[in-house]
Amino acid sequence: MASAWRKLKKSLIPKISTHRDDDRRRSSSSSSSSANGIVSSPSPSSISRSSSRLSYSFSFRSSKKTCAICLGSLKKGEGQAIFTAECSHHFHFNCIATNVQHGNRICPICRSEWKDIPFQAPGSANDFRSNTSTILGFRHNWQSPSLPVLETDHFSLEEPLSTTHVAPAPSTRSQPITIKALPEFPAVLASDAVSKFPVLVGVSAPPFHVDVRHFNRASIDLVAVLDVSGSMAGKLSLLKRAVCFIIQNLGPLDRVSIVTFSSSARRIFPLRRMRGSGQDDAISAVNALSSGGGTNIAEGLKKGVRVLEERREKNPISSIMLLSDGHDTLNDDTRSLYRNVQNLTSNPNYSLQYLYLLPASICPRNTASGNEARRLSIPVHTFGFGSEHDSNAMHAISDLSGGTYSFIEKVDNLQDAFARCIGGLLSVVAQDVRLTIQSLSRGVQICSIHSGRYKNEIFNLGQKATIDVGSLYADEEKEFLVYVSIPASSRREGEAKLDHMSLLEVLCSNKDSTSSEIVESRRERVVIRRPKVLSPTDKMVCLQVDRQKNRLAVADAIATAQRMAELGILDHAQAVLSEQKTTLLSSESAQAGDDLCKWLEKELTETAQRMATLQLYEQSGRAYVLSGLSSHSWQRATTRGHSTTILPGEGASGINSYETPSMISMVSKSQCLKGGPSQQPQMVTMSCSPTPRHK
């Protein structure tokens, strides 16, 4: 052994002498990298150039005194076994054993392939990175590195899922989704033919009565993609606190990975379960973050997607949370990205040249009508931090991927914004939710469906339609307007009198998030009367239909005003908002004191205020509007500007209409930890009572 070591030492002398000057010049850079807790890894292009370039790039890491993975000391006698690879590079045995436990035979420094890899005594998934392990026949205390591990070429180094099956609780197992199907009016004159008759079709998810950290819910694989550029220097402490809040509120079956980006991107923490050492190590990785460099959002997303794409095992729920406070300084096409997103629905054949910015798993590479091309596999929930972030890009990324965009105007609201998002993700009770709508009478055709960003399809000449809703949070509601054409009654003399007409039948199917079984809800039928003369009762309008029309009209008006504001025509934008506000207040549901209409009125007012001047619009108006449009498009709560969660005694003007009980509970917990309000926020009450129809 001693002779082999002497030979190896001699072989290293030329390399050491050749690069001694280079090492001296790069020593300051090496110490800076160690302080930041981030170790650079070579790009594939640099690897393929030459061995001399590789040796130069990694000379400071190949020192015998420092482990290239944890950057800890390699001195003997410190209680850690040292492994010397056949390429002459040295590592702590535990560090390299973890790095190659899935069969990775590539040296993290020189990228050469090893014939012999370090052996570590096997353990079960439940013993992943236990405090002590048996190595080479002796007991060795595990020294968990406080700094992130070196990033490898492949992201399949993940902690396996639990092999223990936990049956879902009776309160959450296979509960059906509730369907609602309501016509705008209960009757249509027999002699009338209506070309666009609105029918409200909605779904309500079952409740969730348990702590989200318990086992009886769908587990999540979550990747946090975090901006650590130089502009985050004064906000990093708040970011660390918010991310640690997420980590501490995940369950033992949930897995988290952390990716950071500045001028480049790096996965600093692999996908691991949030239990015991996994949770502690994740918090240590977050606390070691430091800021500096530019902003490369696209590269951060690519790394985040790779973590999820290269998994060997998958939890039922997957998502990415992206936070940034600035513009992508390495990709300049974000403004055209936003313009092209606006064209997506109006021109589905538009050539989306900006898609090179986004990974294919977030956004399809084309707009074909096939299911695979339009499926949104990995939702990205984006968070724009402060007044300098790129709201256009953040909204476009979330909109294309099926996620939501939140505008965090005050830095103190960052943790609450994360809490609102996590409260929803940790309460998914149904997946692959699909509504199927069928015409039931001759001449009744489905003309159009207003479903926001949820995909809908009409086929069989208007006789059948589907709406793909995707996942539902506990207690979450989605409502859509389906417009049908109704023919005049064709009853002839001698035929039986036709008092009723069946318009539609609605069916909902979904996959239960915990049991994975397919669940079908009870079918609902929409039936109206066809009298010769309308009675006073026949002239009553359903408030739920009316206020859904109001919500869609307000969202359309805000989108129109926003397009005018982008052109600098603020007076026209103000006129559109003012006109819609007048229409809203004169509607049946607003006259009846509907809470949602009050919230919509407040939204129109605040939007107009943030469009008062071009400077104000650029500073906060654009982000506020885009976050609101994201919320309306997906009917899912987002954070907009200041926190909009209502507390007792504040009145209806502060209500976030899409919040679920799980979201409210998590936000309340966040506020309590920050020393804020401890009262339980209120929810919007949504009643449906008929009011007289005006002639």
JSON list of C-alpha atoms in Angstrom, two decimals, residues 505-663:
[
{"chain": "A", "resi": 505, "resn": "GLU", "atom": "CA", "xyz": [-76.65, 16.19, -19.03]},
{"chain": "A", "resi": 506, "resn": "VAL", "atom": "CA", "xyz": [-73.39, 16.76, -17.14]},
{"chain": "A", "resi": 507, "resn": "LEU", "atom": "CA", "xyz": [-71.02, 14.04, -15.92]},
{"chain": "A", "resi": 508, "resn": "CYS", "atom": "CA", "xyz": [-67.74, 14.44, -14.02]},
{"chain": "A", "resi": 509, "resn": "SER", "atom": "CA", "xyz": [-64.95, 11.87, -13.81]},
{"chain": "A", "resi": 510, "resn": "ASN", "atom": "CA", "xyz": [-61.64, 12.13, -11.97]},
{"chain": "A", "resi": 511, "resn": "LYS", "atom": "CA", "xyz": [-58.79, 10.19, -10.41]},
{"chain": "A", "resi": 512, "resn": "ASP", "atom": "CA", "xyz": [-58.72, 10.17, -6.63]},
{"chain": "A", "resi": 513, "resn": "SER", "atom": "CA", "xyz": [-55.40, 11.69, -5.55]},
{"chain": "A", "resi": 514, "resn": "THR", "atom": "CA", "xyz": [-54.72, 9.21, -2.75]},
{"chain": "A", "resi": 515, "resn": "SER", "atom": "CA", "xyz": [-56.18, 5.92, -3.98]},
{"chain": "A", "resi": 516, "resn": "SER", "atom": "CA", "xyz": [-55.67, 6.59, -7.74]},
{"chain": "A", "resi": 517, "resn": "GLU", "atom": "CA", "xyz": [-59.05, 5.03, -8.45]},
{"chain": "A", "resi": 518, "resn": "ILE", "atom": "CA", "xyz": [-61.37, 6.53, -11.05]},
{"chain": "A", "resi": 519, "resn": "VAL", "atom": "CA", "xyz": [-64.42, 8.19, -9.53]},
{"chain": "A", "resi": 520, "resn": "GLU", "atom": "CA", "xyz": [-67.57, 9.27, -11.38]},
{"chain": "A", "resi": 521, "resn": "SER", "atom": "CA", "xyz": [-70.01, 11.76, -9.94]},
{"chain": "A", "resi": 522, "resn": "ARG", "atom": "CA", "xyz": [-73.77, 11.54, -10.11]},
{"chain": "A", "resi": 523, "resn": "ARG", "atom": "CA", "xyz": [-75.10, 12.89, -13.39]},
{"chain": "A", "resi": 524, "resn": "GLU", "atom": "CA", "xyz": [-76.90, 16.21, -13.37]},
{"chain": "A", "resi": 525, "resn": "ARG", "atom": "CA", "xyz": [-79.57, 17.26, -15.86]},
{"chain": "A", "resi": 526, "resn": "VAL", "atom": "CA", "xyz": [-80.60, 20.73, -16.93]},
{"chain": "A", "resi": 527, "resn": "VAL", "atom": "CA", "xyz": [-84.34, 20.96, -17.56]},
{"chain": "A", "resi": 528, "resn": "ILE", "atom": "CA", "xyz": [-86.38, 24.07, -18.38]},
{"chain": "A", "resi": 529, "resn": "ARG", "atom": "CA", "xyz": [-90.10, 24.71, -18.85]},
{"chain": "A", "resi": 530, "resn": "ARG", "atom": "CA", "xyz": [-91.56, 25.64, -22.27]},
{"chain": "A", "resi": 531, "resn": "PRO", "atom": "CA", "xyz": [-94.88, 27.38, -21.44]},
{"chain": "A", "resi": 532, "resn": "LYS", "atom": "CA", "xyz": [-96.96, 29.50, -23.81]},
{"chain": "A", "resi": 533, "resn": "VAL", "atom": "CA", "xyz": [-96.93, 32.37, -21.28]},
{"chain": "A", "resi": 534, "resn": "LEU", "atom": "CA", "xyz": [-94.22, 33.15, -18.74]},
{"chain": "A", "resi": 535, "resn": "SER", "atom": "CA", "xyz": [-95.27, 33.35, -15.09]},
{"chain": "A", "resi": 536, "resn": "PRO", "atom": "CA", "xyz": [-93.56, 35.70, -12.60]},
{"chain": "A", "resi": 537, "resn": "THR", "atom": "CA", "xyz": [-91.51, 32.74, -11.35]},
{"chain": "A", "resi": 538, "resn": "ASP", "atom": "CA", "xyz": [-90.33, 32.01, -14.89]},
{"chain": "A", "resi": 539, "resn": "LYS", "atom": "CA", "xyz": [-88.86, 35.51, -15.07]},
{"chain": "A", "resi": 540, "resn": "MET", "atom": "CA", "xyz": [-86.53, 35.00, -12.09]},
{"chain": "A", "resi": 541, "resn": "VAL", "atom": "CA", "xyz": [-82.83, 34.94, -12.88]},
{"chain": "A", "resi": 542, "resn": "CYS", "atom": "CA", "xyz": [-80.39, 32.71, -11.01]},
{"chain": "A", "resi": 543, "resn": "LEU", "atom": "CA", "xyz": [-77.80, 34.81, -9.21]},
{"chain": "A", "resi": 544, "resn": "GLN", "atom": "CA", "xyz": [-75.06, 32.23, -9.66]},
{"chain": "A", "resi": 545, "resn": "VAL", "atom": "CA", "xyz": [-75.37, 32.48, -13.44]},
{"chain": "A", "resi": 546, "resn": "ASP", "atom": "CA", "xyz": [-75.61, 36.26, -13.32]},
{"chain": "A", "resi": 547, "resn": "ARG", "atom": "CA", "xyz": [-72.57, 36.78, -11.17]},
{"chain": "A", "resi": 548, "resn": "GLN", "atom": "CA", "xyz": [-70.52, 34.34, -13.26]},
{"chain": "A", "resi": 549, "resn": "LYS", "atom": "CA", "xyz": [-71.38, 36.50, -16.26]},
{"chain": "A", "resi": 550, "resn": "ASN", "atom": "CA", "xyz": [-70.25, 39.50, -14.23]},
{"chain": "A", "resi": 551, "resn": "ARG", "atom": "CA", "xyz": [-66.94, 37.84, -13.33]},
{"chain": "A", "resi": 552, "resn": "LEU", "atom": "CA", "xyz": [-66.16, 37.02, -16.94]},
{"chain": "A", "resi": 553, "resn": "ALA", "atom": "CA", "xyz": [-67.19, 40.49, -18.11]},
{"chain": "A", "resi": 554, "resn": "VAL", "atom": "CA", "xyz": [-64.98, 42.17, -15.50]},
{"chain": "A", "resi": 555, "resn": "ALA", "atom": "CA", "xyz": [-62.01, 39.98, -16.44]},
{"chain": "A", "resi": 556, "resn": "ASP", "atom": "CA", "xyz": [-62.51, 40.80, -20.14]},
{"chain": "A", "resi": 557, "resn": "ALA", "atom": "CA", "xyz": [-62.76, 44.52, -19.37]},
{"chain": "A", "resi": 558, "resn": "ILE", "atom": "CA", "xyz": [-59.55, 44.48, -17.32]},
{"chain": "A", "resi": 559, "resn": "ALA", "atom": "CA", "xyz": [-57.74, 42.59, -20.08]},
{"chain": "A", "resi": 560, "resn": "THR", "atom": "CA", "xyz": [-58.94, 45.16, -22.65]},
{"chain": "A", "resi": 561, "resn": "ALA", "atom": "CA", "xyz": [-57.87, 48.05, -20.41]},
{"chain": "A", "resi": 562, "resn": "GLN", "atom": "CA", "xyz": [-54.48, 46.43, -19.91]},
{"chain": "A", "resi": 563, "resn": "ARG", "atom": "CA", "xyz": [-53.88, 46.17, -23.65]},
{"chain": "A", "resi": 564, "resn": "MET", "atom": "CA", "xyz": [-54.73, 49.88, -23.98]},
{"chain": "A", "resi": 565, "resn": "ALA", "atom": "CA", "xyz": [-52.39, 50.75, -21.11]},
{"chain": "A", "resi": 566, "resn": "GLU", "atom": "CA", "xyz": [-49.57, 48.90, -22.89]},
{"chain": "A", "resi": 567, "resn": "LEU", "atom": "CA", "xyz": [-50.16, 51.23, -25.84]},
{"chain": "A", "resi": 568, "resn": "GLY", "atom": "CA", "xyz": [-50.15, 54.26, -23.53]},
{"chain": "A", "resi": 569, "resn": "ILE", "atom": "CA", "xyz": [-53.86, 55.02, -24.08]},
{"chain": "A", "resi": 570, "resn": "LEU", "atom": "CA", "xyz": [-54.68, 55.37, -20.39]},
{"chain": "A", "resi": 571, "resn": "ASP", "atom": "CA", "xyz": [-57.78, 57.54, -20.87]},
{"chain": "A", "resi": 572, "resn": "HIS", "atom": "CA", "xyz": [-59.39, 54.83, -23.01]},
{"chain": "A", "resi": 573, "resn": "ALA", "atom": "CA", "xyz": [-58.40, 52.21, -20.43]},
{"chain": "A", "resi": 574, "resn": "GLN", "atom": "CA", "xyz": [-60.04, 54.24, -17.68]},
{"chain": "A", "resi": 575, "resn": "ALA", "atom": "CA", "xyz": [-63.21, 54.59, -19.79]},
{"chain": "A", "resi": 576, "resn": "VAL", "atom": "CA", "xyz": [-63.45, 50.82, -20.30]},
{"chain": "A", "resi": 577, "resn": "LEU", "atom": "CA", "xyz": [-63.10, 50.16, -16.57]},
{"chain": "A", "resi": 578, "resn": "SER", "atom": "CA", "xyz": [-65.63, 52.87, -15.66]},
{"chain": "A", "resi": 579, "resn": "GLU", "atom": "CA", "xyz": [-68.21, 51.55, -18.12]},
{"chain": "A", "resi": 580, "resn": "GLN", "atom": "CA", "xyz": [-67.82, 47.99, -16.84]},
{"chain": "A", "resi": 581, "resn": "LYS", "atom": "CA", "xyz": [-68.18, 49.18, -13.25]},
{"chain": "A", "resi": 582, "resn": "THR", "atom": "CA", "xyz": [-71.50, 50.83, -14.11]},
{"chain": "A", "resi": 583, "resn": "THR", "atom": "CA", "xyz": [-72.72, 47.66, -15.84]},
{"chain": "A", "resi": 584, "resn": "LEU", "atom": "CA", "xyz": [-71.66, 45.54, -12.88]},
{"chain": "A", "resi": 585, "resn": "LEU", "atom": "CA", "xyz": [-73.45, 47.66, -10.29]},
{"chain": "A", "resi": 586, "resn": "SER", "atom": "CA", "xyz": [-76.68, 47.56, -12.29]},
{"chain": "A", "resi": 587, "resn": "SER", "atom": "CA", "xyz": [-76.70, 43.76, -12.56]},
{"chain": "A", "resi": 588, "resn": "GLU", "atom": "CA", "xyz": [-79.20, 41.57, -10.71]},
{"chain": "A", "resi": 589, "resn": "SER", "atom": "CA", "xyz": [-76.60, 39.94, -8.48]},
{"chain": "A", "resi": 590, "resn": "ALA", "atom": "CA", "xyz": [-74.97, 43.24, -7.50]},
{"chain": "A", "resi": 591, "resn": "GLN", "atom": "CA", "xyz": [-78.36, 44.74, -6.72]},
{"chain": "A", "resi": 592, "resn": "ALA", "atom": "CA", "xyz": [-78.99, 41.76, -4.44]},
{"chain": "A", "resi": 593, "resn": "GLY", "atom": "CA", "xyz": [-75.79, 42.53, -2.48]},
{"chain": "A", "resi": 594, "resn": "ASP", "atom": "CA", "xyz": [-73.72, 39.60, -3.77]},
{"chain": "A", "resi": 595, "resn": "ASP", "atom": "CA", "xyz": [-70.29, 39.46, -2.08]},
{"chain": "A", "resi": 596, "resn": "LEU", "atom": "CA", "xyz": [-68.45, 38.47, -5.25]},
{"chain": "A", "resi": 597, "resn": "CYS", "atom": "CA", "xyz": [-69.82, 41.52, -7.05]},
{"chain": "A", "resi": 598, "resn": "LYS", "atom": "CA", "xyz": [-68.53, 43.71, -4.22]},
{"chain": "A", "resi": 599, "resn": "TRP", "atom": "CA", "xyz": [-65.10, 42.16, -4.65]},
{"chain": "A", "resi": 600, "resn": "LEU", "atom": "CA", "xyz": [-65.24, 42.69, -8.43]},
{"chain": "A", "resi": 601, "resn": "GLU", "atom": "CA", "xyz": [-66.15, 46.33, -7.89]},
{"chain": "A", "resi": 602, "resn": "LYS", "atom": "CA", "xyz": [-63.12, 46.76, -5.64]},
{"chain": "A", "resi": 603, "resn": "GLU", "atom": "CA", "xyz": [-60.91, 45.09, -8.25]},
{"chain": "A", "resi": 604, "resn": "LEU", "atom": "CA", "xyz": [-62.11, 47.49, -10.97]},
{"chain": "A", "resi": 605, "resn": "THR", "atom": "CA", "xyz": [-61.50, 50.47, -8.68]},
{"chain": "A", "resi": 606, "resn": "GLU", "atom": "CA", "xyz": [-57.96, 49.44, -7.73]},
{"chain": "A", "resi": 607, "resn": "THR", "atom": "CA", "xyz": [-57.09, 48.59, -11.33]},
{"chain": "A", "resi": 608, "resn": "ALA", "atom": "CA", "xyz": [-58.18, 52.08, -12.39]},
{"chain": "A", "resi": 609, "resn": "GLN", "atom": "CA", "xyz": [-56.07, 53.62, -9.63]},
{"chain": "A", "resi": 610, "resn": "ARG", "atom": "CA", "xyz": [-52.98, 51.71, -10.73]},
{"chain": "A", "resi": 611, "resn": "MET", "atom": "CA", "xyz": [-53.55, 52.96, -14.30]},
{"chain": "A", "resi": 612, "resn": "ALA", "atom": "CA", "xyz": [-53.82, 56.62, -13.28]},
{"chain": "A", "resi": 613, "resn": "THR", "atom": "CA", "xyz": [-50.41, 57.45, -14.76]},
{"chain": "A", "resi": 614, "resn": "LEU", "atom": "CA", "xyz": [-48.01, 55.61, -17.02]},
{"chain": "A", "resi": 615, "resn": "GLN", "atom": "CA", "xyz": [-45.36, 55.66, -14.29]},
{"chain": "A", "resi": 616, "resn": "LEU", "atom": "CA", "xyz": [-47.71, 54.09, -11.77]},
{"chain": "A", "resi": 617, "resn": "TYR", "atom": "CA", "xyz": [-48.79, 51.48, -14.29]},
{"chain": "A", "resi": 618, "resn": "GLU", "atom": "CA", "xyz": [-45.19, 50.56, -15.05]},
{"chain": "A", "resi": 619, "resn": "GLN", "atom": "CA", "xyz": [-44.33, 50.41, -11.36]},
{"chain": "A", "resi": 620, "resn": "SER", "atom": "CA", "xyz": [-47.16, 48.22, -10.08]},
{"chain": "A", "resi": 621, "resn": "GLY", "atom": "CA", "xyz": [-50.22, 48.35, -12.33]},
{"chain": "A", "resi": 622, "resn": "ARG", "atom": "CA", "xyz": [-49.06, 45.86, -14.93]},
{"chain": "A", "resi": 623, "resn": "ALA", "atom": "CA", "xyz": [-48.06, 43.26, -12.33]},
{"chain": "A", "resi": 624, "resn": "TYR", "atom": "CA", "xyz": [-51.30, 43.76, -10.38]},
{"chain": "A", "resi": 625, "resn": "VAL", "atom": "CA", "xyz": [-53.43, 43.32, -13.50]},
{"chain": "A", "resi": 626, "resn": "LEU", "atom": "CA", "xyz": [-51.56, 40.27, -14.80]},
{"chain": "A", "resi": 627, "resn": "SER", "atom": "CA", "xyz": [-51.74, 38.55, -11.43]},
{"chain": "A", "resi": 628, "resn": "GLY", "atom": "CA", "xyz": [-55.49, 39.19, -11.36]},
{"chain": "A", "resi": 629, "resn": "LEU", "atom": "CA", "xyz": [-55.94, 37.84, -14.88]},
{"chain": "A", "resi": 630, "resn": "SER", "atom": "CA", "xyz": [-54.00, 34.74, -13.86]},
{"chain": "A", "resi": 631, "resn": "SER", "atom": "CA", "xyz": [-56.33, 34.27, -10.93]},
{"chain": "A", "resi": 632, "resn": "HIS", "atom": "CA", "xyz": [-59.46, 34.66, -13.07]},
{"chain": "A", "resi": 633, "resn": "SER", "atom": "CA", "xyz": [-58.15, 32.45, -15.88]},
{"chain": "A", "resi": 634, "resn": "TRP", "atom": "CA", "xyz": [-57.57, 29.49, -13.56]},
{"chain": "A", "resi": 635, "resn": "GLN", "atom": "CA", "xyz": [-60.13, 30.43, -10.87]},
{"chain": "A", "resi": 636, "resn": "ARG", "atom": "CA", "xyz": [-57.39, 30.00, -8.29]},
{"chain": "A", "resi": 637, "resn": "ALA", "atom": "CA", "xyz": [-56.16, 32.36, -5.58]},
{"chain": "A", "resi": 638, "resn": "THR", "atom": "CA", "xyz": [-53.03, 34.44, -6.14]},
{"chain": "A", "resi": 639, "resn": "THR", "atom": "CA", "xyz": [-51.31, 37.15, -4.13]},
{"chain": "A", "resi": 640, "resn": "ARG", "atom": "CA", "xyz": [-51.83, 40.57, -5.70]},
{"chain": "A", "resi": 641, "resn": "GLY", "atom": "CA", "xyz": [-49.99, 43.59, -4.44]},
{"chain": "A", "resi": 642, "resn": "HIS", "atom": "CA", "xyz": [-50.79, 43.86, -0.77]},
{"chain": "A", "resi": 643, "resn": "SER", "atom": "CA", "xyz": [-52.30, 40.80, 0.91]},
{"chain": "A", "resi": 644, "resn": "THR", "atom": "CA", "xyz": [-56.00, 40.53, 0.08]},
{"chain": "A", "resi": 645, "resn": "THR", "atom": "CA", "xyz": [-56.96, 38.09, 2.81]},
{"chain": "A", "resi": 646, "resn": "ILE", "atom": "CA", "xyz": [-59.89, 39.50, 4.77]},
{"chain": "A", "resi": 647, "resn": "LEU", "atom": "CA", "xyz": [-59.91, 39.46, 8.54]},
{"chain": "A", "resi": 648, "resn": "PRO", "atom": "CA", "xyz": [-63.00, 39.89, 10.75]},
{"chain": "A", "resi": 649, "resn": "GLY", "atom": "CA", "xyz": [-64.36, 43.43, 10.76]},
{"chain": "A", "resi": 650, "resn": "GLU", "atom": "CA", "xyz": [-62.67, 44.60, 7.53]},
{"chain": "A", "resi": 651, "resn": "GLY", "atom": "CA", "xyz": [-65.66, 44.23, 5.24]},
{"chain": "A", "resi": 652, "resn": "ALA", "atom": "CA", "xyz": [-66.03, 42.45, 1.94]},
{"chain": "A", "resi": 653, "resn": "SER", "atom": "CA", "xyz": [-63.64, 44.67, 0.02]},
{"chain": "A", "resi": 654, "resn": "GLY", "atom": "CA", "xyz": [-60.59, 42.64, 1.00]},
{"chain": "A", "resi": 655, "resn": "ILE", "atom": "CA", "xyz": [-61.83, 39.18, 0.07]},
{"chain": "A", "resi": 656, "resn": "ASN", "atom": "CA", "xyz": [-59.75, 36.89, -2.14]},
{"chain": "A", "resi": 657, "resn": "SER", "atom": "CA", "xyz": [-62.62, 35.07, -3.81]},
{"chain": "A", "resi": 658, "resn": "TYR", "atom": "CA", "xyz": [-60.76, 31.90, -4.83]},
{"chain": "A", "resi": 659, "resn": "GLU", "atom": "CA", "xyz": [-59.13, 31.05, -1.51]},
{"chain": "A", "resi": 660, "resn": "THR", "atom": "CA", "xyz": [-59.85, 27.65, -0.01]},
{"chain": "A", "resi": 661, "resn": "PRO", "atom": "CA", "xyz": [-59.92, 26.77, 3.71]},
{"chain": "A", "resi": 662, "resn": "SER", "atom": "CA", "xyz": [-56.53, 25.06, 3.40]},
{"chain": "A", "resi": 663, "resn": "MET", "atom": "CA", "xyz": [-55.00, 28.20, 1.88]}
]
